[in-house]
Tab-separated table of C-alpha atoms and ligand atoms in Angstrom:
chain	number	residue	atom	x	y	z
A	1	UNK	CA	111.257	59.310	82.178
A	2	UNK	CA	110.175	62.688	80.808
A	3	UNK	CA	110.996	61.549	77.293
A	4	UNK	CA	108.852	58.450	77.690
A	5	UNK	CA	106.055	60.607	79.065
A	6	UNK	CA	106.302	62.981	76.111
A	7	UNK	CA	106.271	60.087	73.659
A	8	UNK	CA	103.156	58.678	75.254
A	9	UNK	CA	101.388	62.035	75.160
A	10	UNK	CA	102.886	63.931	72.212
A	11	UNK	CA	100.271	66.698	72.465
A	12	UNK	CA	100.970	67.432	76.138
A	13	UNK	CA	104.622	68.355	76.436
A	14	UNK	CA	105.484	69.454	79.914
A	15	UNK	CA	107.184	72.846	80.141
A	16	UNK	CA	110.922	72.658	80.667
A	17	UNK	CA	111.999	72.529	84.304
A	18	UNK	CA	114.139	75.596	83.690
A	19	UNK	CA	111.172	77.865	82.988
A	20	UNK	CA	110.130	78.189	86.651
A	21	UNK	CA	113.498	79.363	88.054
A	22	UNK	CA	114.011	81.572	84.979
A	23	UNK	CA	110.713	83.332	85.652
A	24	UNK	CA	111.637	83.872	89.302
A	25	UNK	CA	115.024	85.347	88.311
A	26	UNK	CA	113.363	87.603	85.721
A	27	UNK	CA	110.815	88.824	88.286
A	28	UNK	CA	113.508	89.524	90.900
A	29	UNK	CA	115.637	91.426	88.370
A	30	UNK	CA	112.615	93.428	87.206
A	31	UNK	CA	111.645	94.355	90.752
A	32	UNK	CA	115.262	95.128	91.652
A	33	UNK	CA	115.264	97.625	88.764
A	34	UNK	CA	112.424	99.485	90.486
A	35	UNK	CA	114.427	100.354	93.591
A	36	UNK	CA	117.935	101.008	94.795
A	37	UNK	CA	118.722	104.418	93.367
A	38	UNK	CA	117.289	103.985	89.898
A	39	UNK	CA	115.531	107.100	88.612
A	40	UNK	CA	112.054	105.623	88.895
A	41	UNK	CA	108.902	107.511	87.949
A	42	UNK	CA	107.367	105.829	90.997
A	43	UNK	CA	109.762	107.772	93.235
A	44	UNK	CA	108.702	111.267	92.113
A	45	UNK	CA	110.714	114.321	93.119
A	46	UNK	CA	108.239	116.912	91.876
A	47	UNK	CA	104.633	117.620	90.930
A	48	UNK	CA	104.938	116.527	87.275
A	49	UNK	CA	106.149	112.999	87.968
A	50	UNK	CA	103.893	112.768	91.043
A	51	UNK	CA	100.845	113.023	88.748
A	52	UNK	CA	102.144	110.169	86.621
A	53	UNK	CA	102.935	108.065	89.701
A	54	UNK	CA	99.445	108.656	91.172
A	55	UNK	CA	97.802	107.701	87.894
A	56	UNK	CA	100.015	104.607	87.683
A	57	UNK	CA	98.912	103.445	91.123
A	58	UNK	CA	95.223	103.998	90.283
A	59	UNK	CA	95.663	101.880	87.137
A	60	UNK	CA	97.609	99.274	89.088
A	61	UNK	CA	94.950	98.840	91.769
A	62	UNK	CA	92.115	98.756	89.220
A	63	UNK	CA	94.005	96.042	87.274
A	64	UNK	CA	94.664	94.140	90.497
A	65	UNK	CA	90.965	94.280	91.456
A	66	UNK	CA	89.839	93.108	87.989
A	67	UNK	CA	92.424	90.307	88.033
A	68	UNK	CA	91.296	89.167	91.492
A	69	UNK	CA	87.627	89.251	90.452
A	70	UNK	CA	88.296	87.186	87.318
A	71	UNK	CA	90.300	84.639	89.313
A	72	UNK	CA	87.541	84.285	91.925
A	73	UNK	CA	84.928	83.748	89.225
A	74	UNK	CA	87.174	81.265	87.444
A	75	UNK	CA	87.726	79.197	90.586
A	76	UNK	CA	84.016	79.383	91.394
A	77	UNK	CA	83.114	78.130	87.912
A	78	UNK	CA	85.759	75.383	87.869
A	79	UNK	CA	85.343	74.088	91.402
A	80	UNK	CA	81.832	74.794	92.569
A	81	UNK	CA	79.871	74.776	89.324
A	82	UNK	CA	81.555	71.710	87.901
A	83	UNK	CA	79.118	69.276	86.301
A	84	UNK	CA	76.125	71.491	87.159
A	85	UNK	CA	73.494	72.331	84.605
A	86	UNK	CA	74.569	75.729	83.247
A	87	UNK	CA	71.853	76.256	80.712
A	88	UNK	CA	70.440	79.774	80.598
A	89	UNK	CA	67.371	80.139	82.773
A	90	UNK	CA	65.220	83.205	83.346
A	91	UNK	CA	67.829	85.416	81.613
A	92	UNK	CA	69.944	85.609	84.825
A	93	UNK	CA	73.377	84.698	83.396
A	94	UNK	CA	72.810	87.105	80.508
A	95	UNK	CA	72.180	89.934	82.944
A	96	UNK	CA	75.382	89.008	84.755
A	97	UNK	CA	77.357	89.021	81.500
A	98	UNK	CA	75.940	92.449	80.609
A	99	UNK	CA	76.947	93.926	83.978
A	100	UNK	CA	80.372	92.282	84.413
A	101	UNK	CA	81.318	92.239	80.738
A	102	UNK	CA	80.069	95.651	79.607
A	103	UNK	CA	78.799	97.801	82.505
A	104	UNK	CA	81.819	97.472	84.819
A	105	UNK	CA	84.450	97.923	82.033
A	106	UNK	CA	82.549	100.973	80.781
A	107	UNK	CA	82.631	102.607	84.231
A	108	UNK	CA	86.337	101.791	84.639
A	109	UNK	CA	87.263	103.132	81.190
A	110	UNK	CA	85.297	106.362	81.666
A	111	UNK	CA	86.891	106.991	85.089
A	112	UNK	CA	90.425	106.243	83.806
A	113	UNK	CA	89.869	108.404	80.717
A	114	UNK	CA	88.670	111.318	82.870
A	115	UNK	CA	91.692	110.972	85.186
A	116	UNK	CA	93.999	110.854	82.156
A	117	UNK	CA	92.466	114.027	80.705
A	118	UNK	CA	92.762	115.788	84.077
A	119	UNK	CA	96.480	114.923	84.367
A	120	UNK	CA	97.142	115.771	80.726
A	121	UNK	CA	95.666	119.232	81.275
A	122	UNK	CA	97.666	119.724	84.493
A	123	UNK	CA	100.965	118.697	82.855
A	124	UNK	CA	100.263	120.870	79.823
A	125	UNK	CA	99.515	123.969	81.892
A	126	UNK	CA	103.193	124.954	82.047
A	127	UNK	CA	104.971	127.414	84.313
A	128	UNK	CA	104.107	131.080	84.749
A	129	UNK	CA	105.371	133.816	82.447
A	130	UNK	CA	108.147	134.859	84.834
A	131	UNK	CA	109.477	131.342	85.378
A	132	UNK	CA	113.192	130.816	84.703
A	133	UNK	CA	113.851	129.440	81.216
A	134	UNK	CA	116.531	126.986	80.153
A	135	UNK	CA	117.219	125.928	76.576
A	136	UNK	CA	118.305	122.378	75.922
A	137	UNK	CA	119.461	121.184	72.504
A	138	UNK	CA	119.849	117.505	71.739
A	139	UNK	CA	122.930	116.463	69.750
A	140	UNK	CA	124.233	113.059	68.769
A	141	UNK	CA	124.996	112.203	71.646
A	142	UNK	CA	124.969	114.918	74.264
A	143	UNK	CA	122.830	117.735	75.616
A	144	UNK	CA	123.727	121.393	75.095
A	145	UNK	CA	122.409	123.594	77.889
A	146	UNK	CA	121.970	127.361	77.545
A	147	UNK	CA	120.093	130.113	79.330
A	148	UNK	CA	118.493	132.901	77.266
A	149	UNK	CA	120.386	136.161	77.668
A	150	UNK	CA	123.595	134.436	78.785
A	151	UNK	CA	126.430	133.756	76.351
A	152	UNK	CA	127.895	130.711	78.022
A	153	UNK	CA	126.817	127.119	77.736
A	154	UNK	CA	127.361	123.846	79.502
A	155	UNK	CA	126.587	120.233	78.700
A	156	UNK	CA	124.671	117.285	80.104
A	157	UNK	CA	123.835	119.134	83.298
A	158	UNK	CA	121.288	121.758	84.201
A	159	UNK	CA	120.382	123.442	87.451
A	160	UNK	CA	116.940	124.427	88.700
A	161	UNK	CA	115.772	126.214	91.851
A	162	UNK	CA	113.918	123.925	94.292
A	163	UNK	CA	110.170	124.467	94.561
A	164	UNK	CA	109.879	126.536	91.378
A	165	UNK	CA	108.640	125.603	87.975
A	166	UNK	CA	111.282	126.036	85.308
A	167	UNK	CA	110.462	126.262	81.608
A	168	UNK	CA	112.629	124.060	79.409
A	169	UNK	CA	112.728	124.801	75.684
A	170	UNK	CA	113.821	121.838	73.629
A	171	UNK	CA	115.379	121.641	70.199
A	172	UNK	CA	117.379	119.079	68.299
A	173	UNK	CA	120.418	119.798	66.186
A	174	UNK	CA	120.078	116.583	64.202
A	175	UNK	CA	117.741	113.600	64.655
A	176	UNK	CA	114.850	112.904	67.028
A	177	UNK	CA	115.733	112.711	70.700
A	178	UNK	CA	113.542	112.695	73.781
A	179	UNK	CA	114.141	114.610	76.995
A	180	UNK	CA	113.197	112.500	80.001
A	181	UNK	CA	113.833	113.076	83.685
A	182	UNK	CA	111.699	110.246	85.102
A	183	UNK	CA	111.521	111.570	88.674
A	184	UNK	CA	110.459	115.050	87.562
A	185	UNK	CA	108.458	114.955	84.343
A	186	UNK	CA	107.233	112.665	81.554
A	187	UNK	CA	109.295	112.681	78.392
A	188	UNK	CA	109.100	115.311	75.660
A	189	UNK	CA	110.241	114.433	72.153
A	190	UNK	CA	112.671	116.739	70.372
A	191	UNK	CA	111.537	117.116	66.777
A	192	UNK	CA	113.697	118.467	63.971
A	193	UNK	CA	112.730	122.015	62.967
A	194	UNK	CA	110.429	122.511	65.953
A	195	UNK	CA	110.802	124.056	69.366
A	196	UNK	CA	109.124	121.975	72.059
A	197	UNK	CA	108.498	123.061	75.596
A	198	UNK	CA	108.200	121.313	78.931
A	199	UNK	CA	108.773	122.304	82.541
A	200	UNK	CA	110.597	120.890	85.526
A	201	UNK	CA	109.702	121.171	89.170
A	202	UNK	CA	111.503	119.559	92.095
A	203	UNK	CA	110.067	119.543	95.604
A	204	UNK	CA	113.299	118.442	97.225
A	205	UNK	CA	116.886	119.369	96.524
A	206	UNK	CA	118.976	116.703	94.878
A	207	UNK	CA	120.333	115.309	91.664
A	208	UNK	CA	117.914	113.784	89.206
A	209	UNK	CA	119.112	111.594	86.402
A	210	UNK	CA	117.766	112.230	82.911
A	211	UNK	CA	118.106	110.215	79.744
A	212	UNK	CA	117.411	110.436	76.039
A	213	UNK	CA	114.328	108.293	75.603
A	214	UNK	CA	114.100	108.087	71.812
A	215	UNK	CA	116.477	105.841	69.929
A	216	UNK	CA	118.817	108.203	68.105
A	217	UNK	CA	121.723	106.046	66.953
A	218	UNK	CA	124.703	104.045	68.189
A	219	UNK	CA	125.266	105.978	71.408
A	220	UNK	CA	121.639	106.606	72.380
A	221	UNK	CA	122.293	104.877	75.720
A	222	UNK	CA	125.151	107.286	76.461
A	223	UNK	CA	122.997	110.374	76.180
A	224	UNK	CA	122.326	111.013	79.833
A	225	UNK	CA	122.066	114.231	81.800
A	226	UNK	CA	121.689	115.418	85.350
A	227	UNK	CA	119.218	117.917	86.743
A	228	UNK	CA	120.469	119.496	89.938
A	229	UNK	CA	117.736	121.010	92.105
A	230	UNK	CA	119.160	123.453	94.622
A	231	UNK	CA	118.189	126.535	96.664
A	232	UNK	CA	117.513	129.707	94.677
A	233	UNK	CA	120.815	131.346	95.724
A	234	UNK	CA	122.860	128.417	94.397
A	235	UNK	CA	120.847	128.419	91.174
A	236	UNK	CA	121.692	132.101	90.727
A	237	UNK	CA	125.350	131.357	91.395
A	238	UNK	CA	125.183	128.771	88.588
A	239	UNK	CA	123.727	131.407	86.236
A	240	UNK	CA	126.563	133.745	87.200
A	241	UNK	CA	129.156	131.051	86.493
A	242	UNK	CA	127.602	130.450	83.069
A	243	UNK	CA	127.942	134.144	82.246
A	244	UNK	CA	131.506	134.512	83.529
A	245	UNK	CA	134.762	133.632	81.734
A	246	UNK	CA	136.306	130.287	82.587
A	247	UNK	CA	138.803	130.023	85.426
A	248	UNK	CA	142.278	131.185	84.419
A	249	UNK	CA	145.267	128.822	84.763
A	250	UNK	CA	147.226	129.212	88.004
A	251	UNK	CA	150.126	126.796	87.506
A	252	UNK	CA	152.686	126.456	84.760
A	253	UNK	CA	151.263	123.103	83.696
A	254	UNK	CA	147.762	124.574	83.425
A	255	UNK	CA	149.117	127.486	81.399
A	256	UNK	CA	150.837	125.125	78.988
A	257	UNK	CA	147.636	123.062	78.825
A	258	UNK	CA	145.587	126.132	77.945
A	259	UNK	CA	148.046	127.021	75.214
A	260	UNK	CA	147.898	123.480	73.815
A	261	UNK	CA	144.102	123.652	73.872
A	262	UNK	CA	143.762	127.008	72.137
A	263	UNK	CA	146.490	126.439	69.559
A	264	UNK	CA	145.745	122.780	68.905
A	265	UNK	CA	142.842	121.006	67.288
A	266	UNK	CA	140.613	121.199	70.430
A	267	UNK	CA	139.665	124.807	69.665
A	268	UNK	CA	138.355	123.738	66.275
A	269	UNK	CA	135.264	122.235	67.899
A	270	UNK	CA	135.061	123.429	71.519
A	271	UNK	CA	134.682	126.720	73.356
A	272	UNK	CA	136.213	127.845	76.626
A	273	UNK	CA	134.953	131.253	77.648
A	274	UNK	CA	137.612	133.930	77.951
A	275	UNK	CA	140.098	132.144	75.686
A	276	UNK	CA	140.273	132.351	71.913
A	277	UNK	CA	138.354	129.064	71.640
A	278	UNK	CA	134.725	129.702	70.764
A	279	UNK	CA	133.631	126.912	68.390
A	280	UNK	CA	130.220	125.343	68.853
A	281	UNK	CA	130.597	121.932	67.224
A	282	UNK	CA	131.195	120.048	70.475
A	283	UNK	CA	130.278	120.903	74.072
A	284	UNK	CA	131.443	124.161	75.688
A	285	UNK	CA	134.181	123.069	78.110
A	286	UNK	CA	134.334	126.140	80.364
A	287	UNK	CA	133.257	124.091	83.418
A	288	UNK	CA	134.318	120.639	82.244
A	289	UNK	CA	136.303	119.930	85.418
A	290	UNK	CA	133.162	120.012	87.559
A	291	UNK	CA	130.956	117.855	85.369
A	292	UNK	CA	129.687	114.510	86.589
A	293	UNK	CA	130.827	112.474	83.607
A	294	UNK	CA	132.636	112.452	80.305
A	295	UNK	CA	130.679	111.639	77.162
A	296	UNK	CA	127.161	112.240	78.608
A	297	UNK	CA	127.310	109.366	81.064
A	298	UNK	CA	129.858	107.215	79.208
A	299	UNK	CA	132.615	107.250	81.869
A	300	UNK	CA	133.346	109.025	85.187
A	301	UNK	CA	135.041	112.402	84.990
A	302	UNK	CA	138.541	111.884	86.365
A	303	UNK	CA	142.068	112.446	85.072
A	304	UNK	CA	142.541	108.888	83.792
A	305	UNK	CA	139.293	108.742	81.838
A	306	UNK	CA	139.832	112.278	80.533
A	307	UNK	CA	143.246	111.310	79.172
A	308	UNK	CA	141.816	108.205	77.520
A	309	UNK	CA	138.967	110.250	76.082
A	310	UNK	CA	141.264	112.894	74.563
A	311	UNK	CA	143.622	110.375	72.995
A	312	UNK	CA	140.900	108.166	71.538
A	313	UNK	CA	137.223	108.822	72.294
A	314	UNK	CA	136.318	105.993	69.915
A	315	UNK	CA	137.470	103.369	72.401
A	316	UNK	CA	135.312	104.978	75.121
A	317	UNK	CA	132.230	105.910	73.088
A	318	UNK	CA	132.416	104.307	69.634
A	319	UNK	CA	130.671	106.375	66.991
A	320	UNK	CA	131.102	109.624	68.922
A	321	UNK	CA	131.763	112.595	66.675
A	322	UNK	CA	135.032	113.433	68.427
A	323	UNK	CA	137.990	112.047	66.475
A	324	UNK	CA	141.162	110.727	68.159
A	325	UNK	CA	143.530	113.588	69.041
A	326	UNK	CA	147.203	113.472	68.091
A	327	UNK	CA	148.341	115.094	71.339
A	328	UNK	CA	152.063	115.118	72.105
A	329	UNK	CA	152.625	112.688	75.004
A	330	UNK	CA	154.473	115.442	76.914
A	331	UNK	CA	151.584	117.890	76.455
A	332	UNK	CA	148.823	115.456	77.500
A	333	UNK	CA	149.350	115.814	81.303
A	334	UNK	CA	149.285	119.625	80.892
A	335	UNK	CA	146.084	119.472	78.880
A	336	UNK	CA	144.488	117.203	81.484
A	337	UNK	CA	145.627	119.484	84.320
A	338	UNK	CA	144.150	122.520	82.573
A	339	UNK	CA	140.791	120.894	81.759
A	340	UNK	CA	140.511	119.437	85.284
A	341	UNK	CA	141.034	122.945	86.701
A	342	UNK	CA	137.991	124.329	84.860
A	343	UNK	CA	135.267	124.265	87.485
B	401	CUA	CU1	119.302	110.990	71.771
B	401	CUA	CU2	118.474	108.806	72.029
């Protein structure tokens, strides 16, 4: 039937019947992505993202109003003006075109531009001189986190005190990356050879997911981080942990694991404070047992995944710079026990 119809009217092919349901599914999936725990800019946790969300809603409602107006005029023209004489008389339609086609858009653009400039200035203002500072360096494919004046480092996780603005200095060790914590602040690109600066502010305590937002190679998607906003006292405890040596082994297995770590190939790339291992090629592992993930969001941080990661990171995060480790099968449980104990 459809075929016959198409043959009769070759220029008027009807859209496939699958297009309608496909559009509905796409819309549902898109909207589902906006809720349910995703780190949406429209669910701001602090003043930076709140500005972006407010601006977004202004733009949304202006677009909705313009769309509605155009639809009303379209229906009016198609239904009520059909067949009428539409020749220009007394210059009236021209005046209408000038107002609706130039005057209204001009007002809208000027207002939106002014709002954009206002928010740009507010986001660029930065924190005060005494604000806490955190240094974040982008690597393929993980985030190194340091605090000026403190020797230690951690990875893919940074803490900030609730209700305070925190300065974040950004560098890259290799290619372009972009630091983005959607619920706290718009993204800031990390540019080779430059130090960029942004700030974070969270109004409520919680964990905010961040993500590299500039394509930087194979594992760009697995370059996530977490920002943990907590009361000032807990933030200071985190600073103290960063400055202190790592936890010492308490069991025989952990002791053997530490020995395997320091004497084996691990120490060639990683540091654990208070042991002989102090290399800076890969992430500092002094608190690896308490981290939220392995491989910057690649897999959960538990004993099974850690074992798999040590033996062959390439099956977990292909392209990662960590090579497979020839660890003695008898030593692997010790190594896992030791690393899991580092909190
Ligand atoms: Cu780093 Cu994308």
